[in-house]
């Protein structure tokens, strides 16, 4: 009779990133103890299946990092985010970048993160019901807006696309200006003219439109 104790179980590649070394090393050590998990370094992200991000505050820089991780893995990676709070817009953007699960930091233990990692690898999500409802409501609103306006993709300049991309990553006007080496006044002008030309309501609507129509 075969000895099932020696059976090799599936291994998933995992990268852990956190605001501080103590949190990162503690989480990584706990997850690494599971033989279904192969802990990878940050520079091995391209080989990872799941990225765990632990932070107190979800910032534009954090969303940009998620976007880069998604691009690095061809959209394959699944992200487990642990944070104190996330806004409606940040949640929508994070899902676009590969977010599989969101855990509220103050209610989360290592075992919860481990469960979320394994669920993410299986294509399942763990999101608080209130946040899930908020995200679904947002998607319904976007779909109604699109049906009502009959918007179609339009030709945008490279600068307009870059500005929309950075808006989608959560950066504000000053951060976008610094990133693209333009003046804040010019960036504001680009945003306002793009919103007006597309017939949209605001920055959030512009980002949603760009994502839906494949501009981003």
PDB file of N, CA and C in Angstrom, residues 45 51 60-75 77 79 93-94 96-98 165-166 168-170:
ATOM      1  N   UNK A  45       9.190  37.955  -8.249  1.00  0.00           N
ATOM      2  CA  UNK A  45       7.752  38.171  -8.376  1.00  0.00           C
ATOM      3  C   UNK A  45       7.178  37.564  -9.653  1.00  0.00           C
ATOM      4  N   UNK A  51       0.502  37.280  -4.291  1.00  0.00           N
ATOM      5  CA  UNK A  51       1.226  38.352  -3.609  1.00  0.00           C
ATOM      6  C   UNK A  51       0.414  38.778  -2.396  1.00  0.00           C
ATOM      7  N   UNK A  60      -1.608  55.577  -3.270  1.00  0.00           N
ATOM      8  CA  UNK A  60      -1.381  55.507  -4.705  1.00  0.00           C
ATOM      9  C   UNK A  60      -0.154  54.686  -5.035  1.00  0.00           C
ATOM     10  N   UNK A  61       0.878  54.824  -4.210  1.00  0.00           N
ATOM     11  CA  UNK A  61       2.103  54.042  -4.425  1.00  0.00           C
ATOM     12  C   UNK A  61       1.835  52.552  -4.286  1.00  0.00           C
ATOM     13  N   UNK A  62       0.987  52.172  -3.312  1.00  0.00           N
ATOM     14  CA  UNK A  62       0.650  50.773  -3.112  1.00  0.00           C
ATOM     15  C   UNK A  62      -0.125  50.221  -4.313  1.00  0.00           C
ATOM     16  N   UNK A  63      -1.079  51.003  -4.824  1.00  0.00           N
ATOM     17  CA  UNK A  63      -1.841  50.576  -5.995  1.00  0.00           C
ATOM     18  C   UNK A  63      -0.957  50.482  -7.233  1.00  0.00           C
ATOM     19  N   UNK A  64       0.023  51.384  -7.337  1.00  0.00           N
ATOM     20  CA  UNK A  64       0.970  51.321  -8.446  1.00  0.00           C
ATOM     21  C   UNK A  64       1.790  50.043  -8.378  1.00  0.00           C
ATOM     22  N   UNK A  65       2.182  49.651  -7.164  1.00  0.00           N
ATOM     23  CA  UNK A  65       2.933  48.415  -6.983  1.00  0.00           C
ATOM     24  C   UNK A  65       2.096  47.209  -7.406  1.00  0.00           C
ATOM     25  N   UNK A  66       0.812  47.209  -7.075  1.00  0.00           N
ATOM     26  CA  UNK A  66      -0.065  46.122  -7.497  1.00  0.00           C
ATOM     27  C   UNK A  66      -0.180  46.080  -9.014  1.00  0.00           C
ATOM     28  N   UNK A  67      -0.281  47.258  -9.624  1.00  0.00           N
ATOM     29  CA  UNK A  67      -0.368  47.333 -11.083  1.00  0.00           C
ATOM     30  C   UNK A  67       0.889  46.757 -11.729  1.00  0.00           C
ATOM     31  N   UNK A  68       2.050  47.111 -11.187  1.00  0.00           N
ATOM     32  CA  UNK A  68       3.312  46.587 -11.733  1.00  0.00           C
ATOM     33  C   UNK A  68       3.382  45.071 -11.567  1.00  0.00           C
ATOM     34  N   UNK A  69       2.913  44.575 -10.428  1.00  0.00           N
ATOM     35  CA  UNK A  69       2.926  43.131 -10.190  1.00  0.00           C
ATOM     36  C   UNK A  69       2.045  42.415 -11.210  1.00  0.00           C
ATOM     37  N   UNK A  70       0.902  43.015 -11.515  1.00  0.00           N
ATOM     38  CA  UNK A  70      -0.004  42.432 -12.502  1.00  0.00           C
ATOM     39  C   UNK A  70       0.651  42.401 -13.882  1.00  0.00           C
ATOM     40  N   UNK A  71       1.294  43.504 -14.261  1.00  0.00           N
ATOM     41  CA  UNK A  71       1.963  43.559 -15.561  1.00  0.00           C
ATOM     42  C   UNK A  71       3.134  42.578 -15.624  1.00  0.00           C
ATOM     43  N   UNK A  72       3.875  42.475 -14.524  1.00  0.00           N
ATOM     44  CA  UNK A  72       5.041  41.586 -14.476  1.00  0.00           C
ATOM     45  C   UNK A  72       4.661  40.134 -14.710  1.00  0.00           C
ATOM     46  N   UNK A  73       3.492  39.745 -14.206  1.00  0.00           N
ATOM     47  CA  UNK A  73       3.048  38.348 -14.318  1.00  0.00           C
ATOM     48  C   UNK A  73       2.015  38.148 -15.416  1.00  0.00           C
ATOM     49  N   UNK A  74       1.846  39.138 -16.268  1.00  0.00           N
ATOM     50  CA  UNK A  74       0.876  39.018 -17.346  1.00  0.00           C
ATOM     51  C   UNK A  74      -0.560  38.913 -16.853  1.00  0.00           C
ATOM     52  N   UNK A  75      -0.844  39.540 -15.704  1.00  0.00           N
ATOM     53  CA  UNK A  75      -2.187  39.507 -15.150  1.00  0.00           C
ATOM     54  C   UNK A  75      -2.527  38.219 -14.426  1.00  0.00           C
ATOM     55  N   UNK A  77      -1.084  36.968 -11.516  1.00  0.00           N
ATOM     56  CA  UNK A  77      -0.944  36.952 -10.064  1.00  0.00           C
ATOM     57  C   UNK A  77      -2.245  37.332  -9.372  1.00  0.00           C
ATOM     58  N   UNK A  79      -3.757  38.778  -5.673  1.00  0.00           N
ATOM     59  CA  UNK A  79      -3.257  39.596  -4.567  1.00  0.00           C
ATOM     60  C   UNK A  79      -4.182  39.473  -3.358  1.00  0.00           C
ATOM     61  N   UNK A  93     -10.088  49.734  -8.191  1.00  0.00           N
ATOM     62  CA  UNK A  93      -8.793  49.726  -8.873  1.00  0.00           C
ATOM     63  C   UNK A  93      -7.983  48.498  -8.484  1.00  0.00           C
ATOM     64  N   UNK A  94      -8.009  48.145  -7.209  1.00  0.00           N
ATOM     65  CA  UNK A  94      -7.252  46.982  -6.737  1.00  0.00           C
ATOM     66  C   UNK A  94      -7.761  45.704  -7.392  1.00  0.00           C
ATOM     67  N   UNK A  96      -9.113  45.513 -10.310  1.00  0.00           N
ATOM     68  CA  UNK A  96      -8.615  45.586 -11.688  1.00  0.00           C
ATOM     69  C   UNK A  96      -7.164  45.120 -11.775  1.00  0.00           C
ATOM     70  N   UNK A  97      -6.387  45.348 -10.697  1.00  0.00           N
ATOM     71  CA  UNK A  97      -4.970  44.975 -10.695  1.00  0.00           C
ATOM     72  C   UNK A  97      -4.730  43.548 -10.209  1.00  0.00           C
ATOM     73  N   UNK A  98      -5.794  42.803  -9.887  1.00  0.00           N
ATOM     74  CA  UNK A  98      -5.618  41.405  -9.502  1.00  0.00           C
ATOM     75  C   UNK A  98      -5.961  41.078  -8.062  1.00  0.00           C
ATOM     76  N   UNK A 165      -3.764  56.535 -16.838  1.00  0.00           N
ATOM     77  CA  UNK A 165      -3.152  55.353 -16.214  1.00  0.00           C
ATOM     78  C   UNK A 165      -2.723  55.648 -14.784  1.00  0.00           C
ATOM     79  N   UNK A 166      -2.107  56.807 -14.578  1.00  0.00           N
ATOM     80  CA  UNK A 166      -1.652  57.171 -13.234  1.00  0.00           C
ATOM     81  C   UNK A 166      -2.831  57.490 -12.316  1.00  0.00           C
ATOM     82  N   UNK A 168      -5.630  55.948 -12.545  1.00  0.00           N
ATOM     83  CA  UNK A 168      -6.137  54.612 -12.233  1.00  0.00           C
ATOM     84  C   UNK A 168      -5.323  53.936 -11.142  1.00  0.00           C
ATOM     85  N   UNK A 169      -4.064  54.334 -11.009  1.00  0.00           N
ATOM     86  CA  UNK A 169      -3.200  53.760  -9.979  1.00  0.00           C
ATOM     87  C   UNK A 169      -3.331  54.512  -8.657  1.00  0.00           C
ATOM     88  N   UNK A 170      -4.221  55.525  -8.623  1.00  0.00           N
ATOM     89  CA  UNK A 170      -4.502  56.207  -7.378  1.00  0.00           C
ATOM     90  C   UNK A 170      -3.683  57.446  -7.095  1.00  0.00           C
TER      91      UNK A 170
END
